[in-house]
CSV table of C-alpha atoms in Angstrom, one decimal:
chain,number,residue,atom,x,y,z
A,216,MET,CA,23.2,-30.2,-2.5
A,217,SER,CA,26.1,-29.3,-0.4
A,218,ALA,CA,26.0,-29.2,3.4
A,219,SER,CA,26.4,-25.4,3.6
A,220,THR,CA,23.6,-24.9,1.1
A,221,SER,CA,21.2,-27.1,3.1
A,222,GLU,CA,22.2,-25.5,6.3
A,223,SER,CA,21.6,-22.0,5.0
A,224,LYS,CA,18.0,-23.0,3.9
A,225,LYS,CA,17.1,-24.1,7.4
A,226,PRO,CA,14.4,-21.8,8.9
A,227,PRO,CA,15.7,-19.9,11.9
A,228,ALA,CA,12.9,-21.3,14.1
A,229,GLU,CA,14.9,-24.6,14.3
A,230,ALA,CA,17.6,-22.8,16.2
A,231,GLU,CA,15.3,-21.6,19.0
A,232,PRO,CA,12.0,-22.7,20.4
A,233,LEU,CA,8.9,-21.3,18.8
A,234,THR,CA,7.1,-18.7,20.9
A,235,LEU,CA,4.6,-16.0,20.0
A,236,ASP,CA,7.2,-13.3,20.1
A,237,THR,CA,9.2,-15.1,17.5
A,238,ASP,CA,6.3,-16.1,15.2
A,239,LEU,CA,6.0,-14.0,12.1
A,240,GLY,CA,2.3,-14.5,11.7
A,241,TRP,CA,1.6,-13.3,15.2
A,242,ALA,CA,3.9,-10.2,14.8
A,243,ILE,CA,2.2,-9.3,11.5
A,244,ARG,CA,-1.2,-9.7,12.9
A,245,MET,CA,-0.4,-7.5,16.0
A,246,VAL,CA,1.2,-4.8,13.9
A,247,SER,CA,-1.5,-4.8,11.3
A,248,ALA,CA,-4.3,-4.5,14.0
A,249,ALA,CA,-2.5,-1.8,15.8
A,250,PHE,CA,-1.7,0.1,12.6
A,251,ARG,CA,-5.4,-0.1,11.6
A,252,ARG,CA,-6.4,1.3,15.0
A,253,VAL,CA,-4.0,4.3,15.0
A,254,ALA,CA,-4.4,5.0,11.2
A,255,THR,CA,-8.1,4.8,10.9
A,256,ASP,CA,-8.7,8.3,12.4
A,257,SER,CA,-6.0,9.8,10.2
A,258,VAL,CA,-7.7,8.9,7.0
A,259,ALA,CA,-11.3,8.9,8.1
A,260,ASP,CA,-12.1,12.3,6.4
A,261,LEU,CA,-10.9,11.1,3.0
A,262,PRO,CA,-13.5,9.6,0.6
A,263,GLY,CA,-12.8,5.8,0.8
A,264,GLY,CA,-10.8,6.1,4.0
A,265,ALA,CA,-7.6,4.0,3.8
A,266,ARG,CA,-8.4,3.0,0.2
A,267,GLY,CA,-8.7,6.6,-0.9
A,268,TYR,CA,-5.4,7.4,0.8
A,269,LEU,CA,-3.6,4.6,-1.0
A,270,VAL,CA,-4.9,5.8,-4.3
A,271,LEU,CA,-3.7,9.3,-3.6
A,272,VAL,CA,-0.3,8.1,-2.5
A,273,ALA,CA,0.0,6.0,-5.7
A,274,LEU,CA,-0.9,8.9,-7.9
A,275,ALA,CA,1.3,11.4,-6.0
A,276,GLY,CA,4.3,9.2,-6.4
A,277,GLY,CA,3.9,8.3,-10.0
A,278,SER,CA,5.4,10.1,-13.0
A,279,GLU,CA,3.0,8.9,-15.7
A,280,PRO,CA,-0.7,9.0,-15.0
A,281,PRO,CA,-1.8,5.3,-14.7
A,282,SER,CA,-5.0,3.9,-16.2
A,283,GLN,CA,-7.8,3.0,-13.8
A,284,LEU,CA,-7.0,-0.7,-14.3
A,285,ALA,CA,-3.2,-0.2,-13.7
A,286,LEU,CA,-4.0,1.8,-10.6
A,287,ALA,CA,-6.4,-0.9,-9.3
A,288,LYS,CA,-3.7,-3.5,-9.7
A,289,GLU,CA,-1.0,-1.3,-8.1
A,290,VAL,CA,-3.1,-0.7,-4.9
A,291,SER,CA,-4.6,-4.3,-5.1
A,292,LEU,CA,-8.3,-3.2,-5.5
A,293,ASP,CA,-11.0,-4.8,-7.6
A,294,ARG,CA,-11.5,-2.7,-10.7
A,295,THR,CA,-15.2,-2.3,-9.9
A,296,VAL,CA,-14.4,-1.0,-6.4
A,297,MET,CA,-11.8,1.3,-8.0
A,298,THR,CA,-14.4,2.8,-10.3
A,299,TYR,CA,-16.7,3.7,-7.4
A,300,LEU,CA,-13.8,4.9,-5.3
A,301,LEU,CA,-12.5,7.2,-8.1
A,302,ASP,CA,-16.1,8.5,-8.6
A,303,ASP,CA,-16.1,9.6,-5.0
A,304,LEU,CA,-12.6,11.0,-5.0
A,305,GLU,CA,-13.4,12.9,-8.2
A,306,ALA,CA,-16.6,14.3,-6.7
A,307,HIS,CA,-14.4,15.8,-3.9
A,308,ASP,CA,-12.0,17.2,-6.5
A,309,LEU,CA,-9.1,15.0,-5.3
A,310,VAL,CA,-8.6,13.2,-8.6
A,311,THR,CA,-9.5,13.7,-12.2
A,312,ARG,CA,-9.8,11.3,-15.1
A,313,LYS,CA,-9.0,11.9,-18.8
A,314,PRO,CA,-8.9,9.7,-21.9
A,315,ASP,CA,-5.6,8.0,-22.3
A,316,PRO,CA,-4.0,9.5,-25.5
A,317,ARG,CA,-2.6,6.0,-26.4
A,318,ASP,CA,-5.9,4.2,-25.9
A,319,ARG,CA,-9.1,6.3,-25.9
A,320,ARG,CA,-11.0,3.4,-24.3
A,321,ALA,CA,-8.9,3.7,-21.2
A,322,ARG,CA,-8.9,6.5,-18.7
A,323,GLN,CA,-5.9,8.0,-17.0
A,324,VAL,CA,-6.2,9.0,-13.4
A,325,LEU,CA,-4.5,12.2,-12.1
A,326,ILE,CA,-4.2,13.7,-8.6
A,327,THR,CA,-5.4,17.3,-8.4
A,328,ASP,CA,-3.8,20.2,-6.5
A,329,THR,CA,-6.6,19.8,-4.0
A,330,GLY,CA,-5.8,16.1,-3.8
A,331,ARG,CA,-2.1,16.8,-3.1
A,332,ALA,CA,-3.1,19.3,-0.4
A,333,ARG,CA,-5.4,16.9,1.3
A,334,LEU,CA,-2.8,14.1,1.0
A,335,ALA,CA,-0.3,16.3,2.8
A,336,GLU,CA,-2.7,17.0,5.6
A,337,VAL,CA,-3.5,13.3,6.0
A,338,ARG,CA,0.2,12.3,5.8
A,339,GLU,CA,0.9,14.7,8.7
A,340,LYS,CA,-1.8,13.1,10.9
A,341,LEU,CA,-0.8,9.6,9.8
A,342,GLY,CA,2.9,10.4,10.5
A,343,ALA,CA,2.0,11.2,14.1
A,344,ALA,CA,0.0,7.9,14.4
A,345,GLU,CA,2.9,5.9,12.9
A,346,ALA,CA,5.4,7.6,15.3
A,347,ARG,CA,3.2,6.4,18.3
A,348,LEU,CA,3.3,2.8,16.9
A,349,LEU,CA,7.1,2.9,16.2
A,350,THR,CA,8.0,4.7,19.4
A,351,ASP,CA,10.3,1.9,20.6
A,352,LEU,CA,12.4,2.1,17.4
A,353,ASP,CA,15.1,4.6,16.6
A,354,ALA,CA,15.3,6.4,13.3
A,355,ARG,CA,17.6,3.8,11.7
A,356,ASP,CA,15.4,0.9,12.9
A,357,THR,CA,12.3,2.7,11.6
A,358,GLU,CA,13.9,3.2,8.2
A,359,GLN,CA,15.1,-0.4,8.0
A,360,LEU,CA,11.6,-1.7,9.0
A,361,ARG,CA,10.0,0.4,6.3
A,362,THR,CA,12.5,-0.9,3.7
A,363,LEU,CA,12.1,-4.5,4.7
A,364,LEU,CA,8.3,-4.3,4.8
A,365,ALA,CA,8.2,-2.7,1.4
A,366,ARG,CA,10.3,-5.5,0.0
A,367,VAL,CA,8.0,-8.2,1.6
A,368,ALA,CA,4.9,-6.3,0.4
A,369,GLN,CA,6.3,-6.3,-3.2
A,370,THR,CA,6.9,-10.0,-3.0
A,371,ALA,CA,3.4,-10.5,-1.6
A,372,GLN,CA,1.9,-8.5,-4.4
A,373,ARG,CA,3.7,-10.5,-7.0
A,374,GLU,CA,2.4,-13.7,-5.4
A,375,VAL,CA,-1.2,-12.4,-5.3
A,376,ILE,CA,-1.2,-11.3,-8.9
A,377,GLY,CA,-0.7,-14.4,-11.1
A,378,PRO,CA,0.7,-14.2,-14.6
A,379,ASP,CA,-2.7,-14.5,-16.2
A,380,GLU,CA,-4.0,-11.4,-14.2
A,381,THR,CA,-1.2,-9.1,-15.2
A,382,GLU,CA,-1.9,-9.1,-18.9
A,383,CYS,CA,-4.8,-6.9,-20.2
């Protein structure tokens, strides 16, 4: 290994003393707790609260309706929990399920027009809550934070779902 390679792999913490405001774990914990506080009210009127919101977001952004199992994996929910959540969302006409034409044993999940309308309402409330949390960031910093967090979240999701769990 060359000197430049080993130097580039040194964690940045070695360059400065470790304090709470430079600790990733502390920062994630503080942001997560604050986000939960400000976001809880925004999604409270949805069946399943935050989980219901994530399901609606996943469905609204997708092109092909996912199976229940694929949706559960995408939003990192236990498939049994997903079934009960979808039952509740369907009872409120926010989603609908239909047999998958490629595999009649599987069910595809689709967001309804009512679900899209409710999602838009919740997104507006959630947007205001997020703006309060991100008040010290300008638009460019906010976009960069969202991009970087999404990349880290994708890595985290890959780490949580092992190779044995991804195959049906």
